Coordinates of C-alpha atoms and ligand atoms in Angstrom, one line a residue:
M1 CA -13.9 6.6 -26.8
T2 CA -14.3 4.6 -23.7
F3 CA -12.4 1.3 -23.2
F4 CA -12.9 -1.6 -20.8
A5 CA -10.2 -4.0 -19.6
K6 CA -10.8 -7.8 -20.3
I7 CA -8.9 -10.7 -19.1
A8 CA -7.9 -12.4 -22.4
A9 CA -5.7 -15.2 -21.2
T10 CA -4.1 -16.7 -18.0
G11 CA -1.0 -18.7 -17.3
A12 CA 1.1 -20.0 -14.4
Y13 CA 4.4 -21.7 -13.7
L14 CA 5.4 -23.6 -10.6
P15 CA 9.1 -24.6 -10.0
E16 CA 9.6 -28.4 -10.1
K17 CA 10.9 -29.0 -6.6
V18 CA 8.2 -29.9 -4.1
L19 CA 8.8 -29.5 -0.4
T20 CA 6.4 -31.5 1.8
N21 CA 5.4 -31.0 5.4
F22 CA 7.4 -34.1 6.1
D23 CA 10.5 -32.6 4.7
L24 CA 9.9 -29.6 7.0
E25 CA 9.8 -32.0 10.1
Q26 CA 13.5 -32.5 9.3
L27 CA 14.3 -28.8 9.3
V28 CA 12.4 -27.5 12.3
D29 CA 10.4 -28.5 15.3
T30 CA 7.1 -29.0 13.5
N31 CA 4.8 -31.7 12.2
D32 CA 2.5 -32.5 9.3
M33 CA -0.7 -32.5 11.4
W34 CA 0.1 -29.1 13.0
I35 CA 0.7 -27.5 9.5
R36 CA -2.3 -29.1 7.9
E37 CA -4.8 -28.2 10.7
R38 CA -3.5 -24.6 11.3
T39 CA -2.9 -23.6 7.7
G40 CA -4.3 -26.2 5.3
I41 CA -0.9 -26.4 3.5
H42 CA 0.4 -29.9 2.5
T43 CA 3.2 -29.0 0.0
R44 CA 4.8 -26.0 -1.6
H45 CA 7.2 -25.6 -4.5
I46 CA 10.7 -24.3 -4.2
A47 CA 12.7 -22.6 -6.9
A48 CA 15.9 -24.3 -8.0
P49 CA 19.2 -22.4 -7.3
S50 CA 19.3 -21.3 -10.9
E51 CA 15.8 -19.8 -10.8
S52 CA 14.5 -16.4 -9.7
S53 CA 11.3 -14.5 -9.7
S54 CA 12.1 -13.3 -13.2
S55 CA 12.7 -16.8 -14.5
L56 CA 9.4 -18.0 -13.0
G57 CA 7.6 -15.0 -14.3
I58 CA 9.1 -15.4 -17.8
Q59 CA 7.7 -19.0 -17.9
A60 CA 4.2 -17.9 -16.8
A61 CA 4.2 -15.0 -19.3
I62 CA 5.3 -17.1 -22.2
R63 CA 2.6 -19.7 -21.5
T64 CA 0.0 -16.9 -21.2
L65 CA 1.0 -15.2 -24.6
D66 CA 1.1 -18.6 -26.2
V67 CA -2.5 -19.5 -25.4
A68 CA -3.7 -16.0 -26.3
G69 CA -1.8 -16.2 -29.7
V70 CA -0.2 -12.7 -28.9
D71 CA 3.3 -11.7 -30.0
G72 CA 5.5 -9.9 -27.5
E73 CA 5.7 -6.8 -29.8
E74 CA 1.9 -6.4 -29.4
I75 CA 2.4 -5.7 -25.6
D76 CA 2.2 -2.1 -24.5
L77 CA 3.1 -2.5 -20.9
V78 CA 4.4 -5.3 -18.6
L79 CA 3.6 -4.9 -14.8
V80 CA 4.9 -7.3 -12.2
G81 CA 3.7 -7.7 -8.7
T82 CA 6.6 -9.0 -6.6
C83 CA 8.2 -8.5 -3.3
T84 CA 11.1 -10.8 -4.0
P85 CA 12.8 -9.2 -7.0
D86 CA 16.1 -10.7 -8.4
G87 CA 17.8 -7.6 -7.2
M88 CA 17.2 -4.0 -6.3
F89 CA 17.1 -3.1 -10.0
P90 CA 16.5 -3.7 -12.9
S91 CA 12.9 -4.6 -12.4
V92 CA 11.6 -8.1 -12.8
A93 CA 9.2 -6.5 -15.3
S94 CA 12.0 -5.4 -17.5
R95 CA 13.6 -8.8 -17.6
I96 CA 10.2 -10.3 -18.5
Q97 CA 9.7 -7.6 -21.1
N98 CA 13.0 -8.5 -22.7
A99 CA 12.3 -12.4 -22.6
V100 CA 9.0 -12.1 -24.2
G101 CA 10.2 -9.7 -26.9
A102 CA 7.9 -6.9 -25.8
V103 CA 10.0 -4.4 -27.6
N104 CA 7.2 -1.8 -27.7
A105 CA 6.4 -2.0 -24.0
G106 CA 7.2 -0.1 -20.8
A107 CA 7.8 -2.1 -17.7
F108 CA 7.8 -1.6 -14.0
D109 CA 7.4 -3.6 -10.8
V110 CA 4.6 -3.1 -8.2
N111 CA 5.6 -3.9 -4.6
A112 CA 2.6 -4.1 -2.4
A113 CA 3.7 -7.5 -0.8
C114 CA 1.0 -10.0 -1.4
T115 CA -1.3 -7.3 -2.8
G116 CA 1.2 -6.6 -5.8
Y117 CA -0.6 -8.6 -8.3
L118 CA -4.0 -7.0 -7.6
S119 CA -2.4 -3.5 -7.4
A120 CA -0.6 -4.2 -10.8
L121 CA -3.9 -5.4 -12.4
S122 CA -5.8 -2.3 -11.1
T123 CA -3.1 -0.1 -12.5
A124 CA -3.2 -2.0 -15.8
T125 CA -6.9 -1.4 -16.0
Q126 CA -6.3 2.3 -15.6
F127 CA -3.9 2.3 -18.5
I128 CA -6.4 0.5 -20.7
E129 CA -9.5 2.4 -19.6
N130 CA -7.8 5.7 -20.3
G131 CA -6.8 4.5 -23.8
S132 CA -3.0 4.6 -23.4
A133 CA -2.5 0.8 -23.6
K134 CA -4.3 -1.9 -25.6
K135 CA -2.6 -5.0 -24.2
V136 CA -1.0 -5.3 -20.8
L137 CA 0.7 -8.3 -19.4
V138 CA 0.4 -8.5 -15.6
V139 CA 2.4 -11.0 -13.7
G140 CA 2.8 -12.1 -10.1
A141 CA 6.0 -13.8 -9.5
E142 CA 7.7 -14.6 -6.2
T143 CA 10.6 -16.6 -4.7
L144 CA 9.5 -16.4 -1.0
S145 CA 11.9 -19.2 -0.3
R146 CA 14.8 -16.8 -0.7
I147 CA 13.5 -14.5 2.2
V148 CA 12.2 -17.2 4.6
D149 CA 14.1 -17.8 7.7
W150 CA 14.4 -21.7 7.4
S151 CA 15.0 -22.0 11.2
D152 CA 11.8 -20.1 12.1
R153 CA 8.9 -22.6 12.3
T154 CA 6.3 -20.0 12.7
T155 CA 6.9 -18.7 9.2
C156 CA 9.0 -21.2 7.1
V157 CA 6.0 -23.6 6.8
L158 CA 3.8 -21.0 5.2
F159 CA 5.4 -19.9 2.0
G160 CA 6.4 -21.2 -1.4
D161 CA 7.5 -20.0 -4.9
G162 CA 5.6 -19.6 -8.1
A163 CA 4.3 -17.2 -10.8
G164 CA 1.0 -16.5 -12.5
A165 CA 0.3 -14.2 -15.5
T166 CA -2.8 -12.5 -17.0
L167 CA -3.1 -10.7 -20.4
L168 CA -5.5 -7.8 -20.2
E169 CA -6.8 -6.4 -23.4
A170 CA -8.8 -3.3 -24.3
S171 CA -12.4 -3.7 -25.5
S172 CA -15.0 -1.2 -26.5
K173 CA -17.8 -3.4 -25.0
K174 CA -18.7 -3.4 -21.4
D175 CA -21.5 -5.8 -21.8
F176 CA -19.7 -9.1 -21.7
G177 CA -16.5 -9.5 -19.5
S178 CA -14.5 -6.8 -18.0
I179 CA -13.0 -5.6 -14.8
R180 CA -15.9 -4.0 -13.0
S181 CA -14.5 -2.5 -9.8
Y182 CA -11.5 -2.6 -7.4
V183 CA -10.5 -1.3 -4.1
L184 CA -7.0 -0.9 -2.7
R185 CA -6.4 0.1 0.8
S186 CA -3.3 0.1 3.2
D187 CA -2.5 0.8 6.9
G188 CA 1.2 1.5 7.2
G189 CA 0.5 1.8 10.9
Q190 CA 0.6 -2.1 10.9
A191 CA 4.0 -2.3 9.2
D192 CA 5.5 -4.2 12.1
A193 CA 2.9 -7.0 11.9
L194 CA 4.6 -8.3 8.7
F195 CA 7.8 -7.3 7.2
A196 CA 11.2 -8.1 5.7
G197 CA 14.4 -6.1 5.9
G198 CA 16.6 -5.5 2.9
P199 CA 19.7 -3.7 1.6
G200 CA 18.0 -0.4 1.9
A201 CA 17.3 -0.5 5.6
P202 CA 18.7 2.5 7.7
T203 CA 21.9 1.4 9.2
E204 CA 20.9 2.2 12.8
H205 CA 17.4 0.9 12.6
P206 CA 16.2 -2.2 14.5
L207 CA 15.0 -3.6 11.2
T208 CA 17.5 -6.2 10.0
K209 CA 19.3 -5.8 6.7
E210 CA 18.7 -9.5 6.3
A211 CA 15.6 -9.9 4.1
H212 CA 13.9 -12.4 6.4
I213 CA 10.0 -12.4 6.8
M214 CA 9.0 -11.5 10.3
M215 CA 5.4 -11.8 11.2
D216 CA 3.0 -11.6 14.0
G217 CA 0.7 -14.4 12.7
R218 CA -2.3 -13.6 15.0
A219 CA -2.5 -10.0 14.1
V220 CA -2.2 -10.6 10.4
F221 CA -4.9 -13.3 10.7
R222 CA -7.3 -10.9 12.4
A223 CA -6.7 -8.2 9.9
A224 CA -6.9 -10.6 7.0
V225 CA -10.4 -11.8 7.8
E226 CA -11.7 -8.3 8.7
E227 CA -10.1 -6.3 5.9
M228 CA -10.6 -8.8 3.0
S229 CA -14.3 -9.0 4.0
K230 CA -14.8 -5.2 4.0
A231 CA -12.9 -4.8 0.8
S232 CA -14.9 -7.6 -1.0
L233 CA -18.3 -6.0 0.1
T234 CA -17.0 -2.5 -1.1
A235 CA -15.9 -4.0 -4.5
I236 CA -19.1 -5.8 -4.9
H237 CA -21.0 -2.7 -4.1
N238 CA -19.0 -0.6 -6.5
A239 CA -19.7 -3.1 -9.2
G240 CA -23.4 -2.6 -8.7
L241 CA -23.8 -6.1 -7.6
S242 CA -24.7 -8.1 -4.4
I243 CA -22.9 -11.0 -2.9
D244 CA -25.5 -13.4 -4.5
D245 CA -24.3 -12.4 -7.9
I246 CA -20.7 -13.6 -7.3
D247 CA -20.1 -16.9 -9.0
L248 CA -16.7 -17.6 -7.8
L249 CA -14.4 -16.3 -4.9
V250 CA -10.6 -16.5 -5.8
P251 CA -9.1 -15.3 -2.4
H252 CA -5.3 -14.9 -1.6
Q253 CA -4.1 -18.3 -0.7
A254 CA -2.4 -17.8 2.7
N255 CA -4.2 -20.0 5.2
E256 CA -7.3 -22.3 4.7
R257 CA -8.6 -21.1 8.0
I258 CA -8.5 -17.3 6.9
I259 CA -10.3 -18.4 3.7
R260 CA -13.0 -20.2 5.5
A261 CA -13.5 -17.3 8.0
L262 CA -13.7 -14.9 5.1
A263 CA -16.4 -17.0 3.5
R264 CA -18.4 -17.2 6.8
N265 CA -18.1 -13.4 7.2
L266 CA -19.4 -12.8 3.7
N267 CA -22.2 -15.5 4.2
F268 CA -20.7 -17.1 0.9
S269 CA -20.8 -20.9 0.2
M270 CA -17.4 -22.8 0.4
D271 CA -18.6 -24.6 -2.7
K272 CA -18.0 -21.3 -4.7
V273 CA -14.5 -20.6 -3.3
F274 CA -11.4 -21.7 -5.1
M275 CA -8.6 -23.1 -3.0
N276 CA -5.1 -24.5 -4.0
V277 CA -3.3 -23.4 -0.7
E278 CA -2.8 -27.1 0.1
K279 CA -0.4 -27.5 -3.0
Y280 CA 1.5 -24.2 -3.1
G281 CA 1.3 -22.5 0.3
N282 CA 1.5 -18.8 0.3
T283 CA 3.2 -17.5 -2.9
S284 CA 2.5 -13.8 -2.1
S285 CA 1.7 -11.8 -5.3
A286 CA 1.6 -15.0 -7.2
T287 CA -1.4 -16.7 -5.4
I288 CA -4.2 -15.0 -7.1
P289 CA -2.9 -15.3 -10.7
I290 CA -2.0 -19.0 -10.3
A291 CA -5.4 -19.7 -8.6
L292 CA -7.2 -17.7 -11.4
H293 CA -5.4 -19.7 -14.0
E294 CA -6.2 -23.1 -12.4
A295 CA -9.9 -22.1 -12.0
N296 CA -9.9 -21.0 -15.6
T297 CA -8.3 -24.2 -17.0
E298 CA -10.4 -26.5 -14.7
G299 CA -13.5 -24.9 -16.4
L300 CA -14.7 -23.4 -13.2
I301 CA -15.4 -20.0 -14.7
K302 CA -17.9 -19.5 -17.5
P303 CA -18.1 -16.5 -19.7
G304 CA -20.4 -13.9 -18.0
D305 CA -19.5 -15.2 -14.5
Y306 CA -18.6 -12.7 -11.8
V307 CA -15.4 -13.5 -10.1
L308 CA -14.4 -11.8 -6.8
M309 CA -10.7 -11.6 -5.8
T310 CA -9.3 -10.4 -2.5
V311 CA -5.9 -10.2 -0.9
I312 CA -4.0 -8.9 2.1
G313 CA -0.2 -8.8 2.9
G314 CA 2.6 -6.8 4.2
G315 CA 1.9 -3.0 4.6
L316 CA -0.5 -3.9 5.7
A317 CA -1.9 -3.5 2.3
W318 CA -5.0 -5.2 0.9
G319 CA -7.7 -5.1 -1.7
A320 CA -10.5 -6.7 -3.7
M321 CA -11.6 -6.8 -7.4
V322 CA -14.7 -7.8 -9.3
V323 CA -14.2 -9.1 -12.8
Q324 CA -16.9 -10.3 -15.1
W325 CA -15.3 -13.3 -17.1
S326 CA -15.0 -12.5 -20.8
D327 CA -16.3 -14.5 -23.7
Y328 CA -12.9 -15.0 -25.2
C329 CA -10.6 -15.8 -22.3
A330 CA -8.1 -18.4 -23.4
S331 CA -6.5 -20.9 -21.0
Ligands
LIG1 N1 4.7 -26.2 14.0 C1 4.3 -26.5 15.4 N2 4.0 -25.5 16.2 C2 4.0 -24.3 15.8 C3 4.5 -24.0 14.5 C4 4.8 -24.9 13.6 N3 5.3 -24.7 12.4 N4 4.3 -22.5 14.5 C5 3.9 -22.1 15.6 N5 3.8 -23.1 16.5 C6 3.3 -23.2 17.9 C7 3.6 -21.8 18.5 O1 4.8 -21.7 19.0 C8 2.5 -21.9 19.6 O2 2.9 -22.6 20.7 P1 2.6 -22.2 22.2 O3 1.1 -22.2 22.3 O4 3.3 -23.2 22.9 O5 3.2 -20.8 22.3 C9 1.3 -22.6 18.9 O6 1.8 -23.3 17.8 C10 0.2 -21.7 18.4 O7 0.8 -20.5 17.7 P2 0.0 -19.4 17.0 O8 0.8 -18.4 16.4 O9 -1.0 -18.9 18.0 O10 -0.8 -20.3 15.9 P3 -2.0 -19.9 15.0 O11 -3.1 -20.8 15.1 O12 -2.3 -18.3 15.1 O13 -1.4 -19.9 13.5 C11 -0.4 -18.9 11.6 C12 -0.2 -19.4 13.1 C13 -0.6 -20.2 10.8 C14 0.9 -18.2 11.2 C15 -1.6 -18.0 11.5 O14 -1.5 -17.1 12.6 C16 -1.7 -17.4 10.2 O15 -2.1 -17.9 9.2 N6 -1.5 -15.9 10.3 C17 -1.7 -15.2 9.1 C18 -0.5 -15.3 8.1 C19 -0.8 -14.7 6.8 O16 -1.9 -14.7 6.3 N7 0.1 -14.0 6.2 C20 -0.4 -13.4 4.9 C21 0.5 -12.4 4.5 S1 2.1 -12.9 4.0 C22 2.8 -11.6 3.1 O17 2.3 -10.6 2.9 C23 4.2 -11.9 2.5

């Protein structure tokens, strides 16, 4: 029997504390106008000292299962895209698995930096399509505020914390609403363009053991526009569609200028592009599931619509996915 992976519910959770551009003016030599003009970001949310990627992910997961009316014990697998786990191990996925009572589920994290969620969603699709899972909870959860160098104005203005979740379910029908295609790519040759050290760094390596984000912003900007455009066109082609068939583009929310350049490259109207980067900044793996949830709850996606998602981040690693919205997606 062939199975198809449908998005059955979405959810999100943002920590309460909001950090404005004006707050950042007190921390580093920057200003609201520069940040808004160069990035489109106005505010970002910051996790409380007691919070972590797990606790944000747990809230997003609980909300998603609630709207779907699904019990934790029905879940076969919990996958989490994150590059800011609470620790080296256990995985954030195991913590979420426990918190939602997914006693019958396996759990693991996928670290592909910002591309973690899309990589996890692609993996979940495989588990469903080959018949080994019926319900998979896919979460993107990040606390970038923990690995930002708050004295570096070139990076600290860009990032925020948050989590989004998606419930994927097996269906025997392809005809209405399922994941249609995905493409994942990486160029580890560009690792130095965007990286953060960590406790596993070689002791004599120039990479710092301190987990601070280091970025060549211009190089990442160029790669972002080029690779997300190419990956999007490949995913659309692999789905047997053309760009005109796409009803909504939900891109990685890193920088409004990147999103606008991507839409221009694709010859795609900004009217059909979802953007919330102004509120949350770049939440890495969490940008797409949060954006997807907001687009869903704002009624911007109708059953049958084709949604294109695309993302790039540290690796460099990037990807794109086309999903046809299902007829029973709860929000
Ligand atoms: N406030 C004021 N001035 C600043 C700031 C700031 N926060 N940051 C940099 N500047 C200055 C620079 O010092 C430079 O000054 P100079 O001309 O005197 O040297 C000037 O502004 C221009 O700097 P650029 O780096 O050229 O600015 P740019 O227009 O490229 O914007 C930015 C920088 C926003 C980082 C952009 O390059 C970008 O968005 N890059 C992509 C980032 C991204 O998408 N990352 C995604 C992946 S994240 C992940 O995977 C975890």
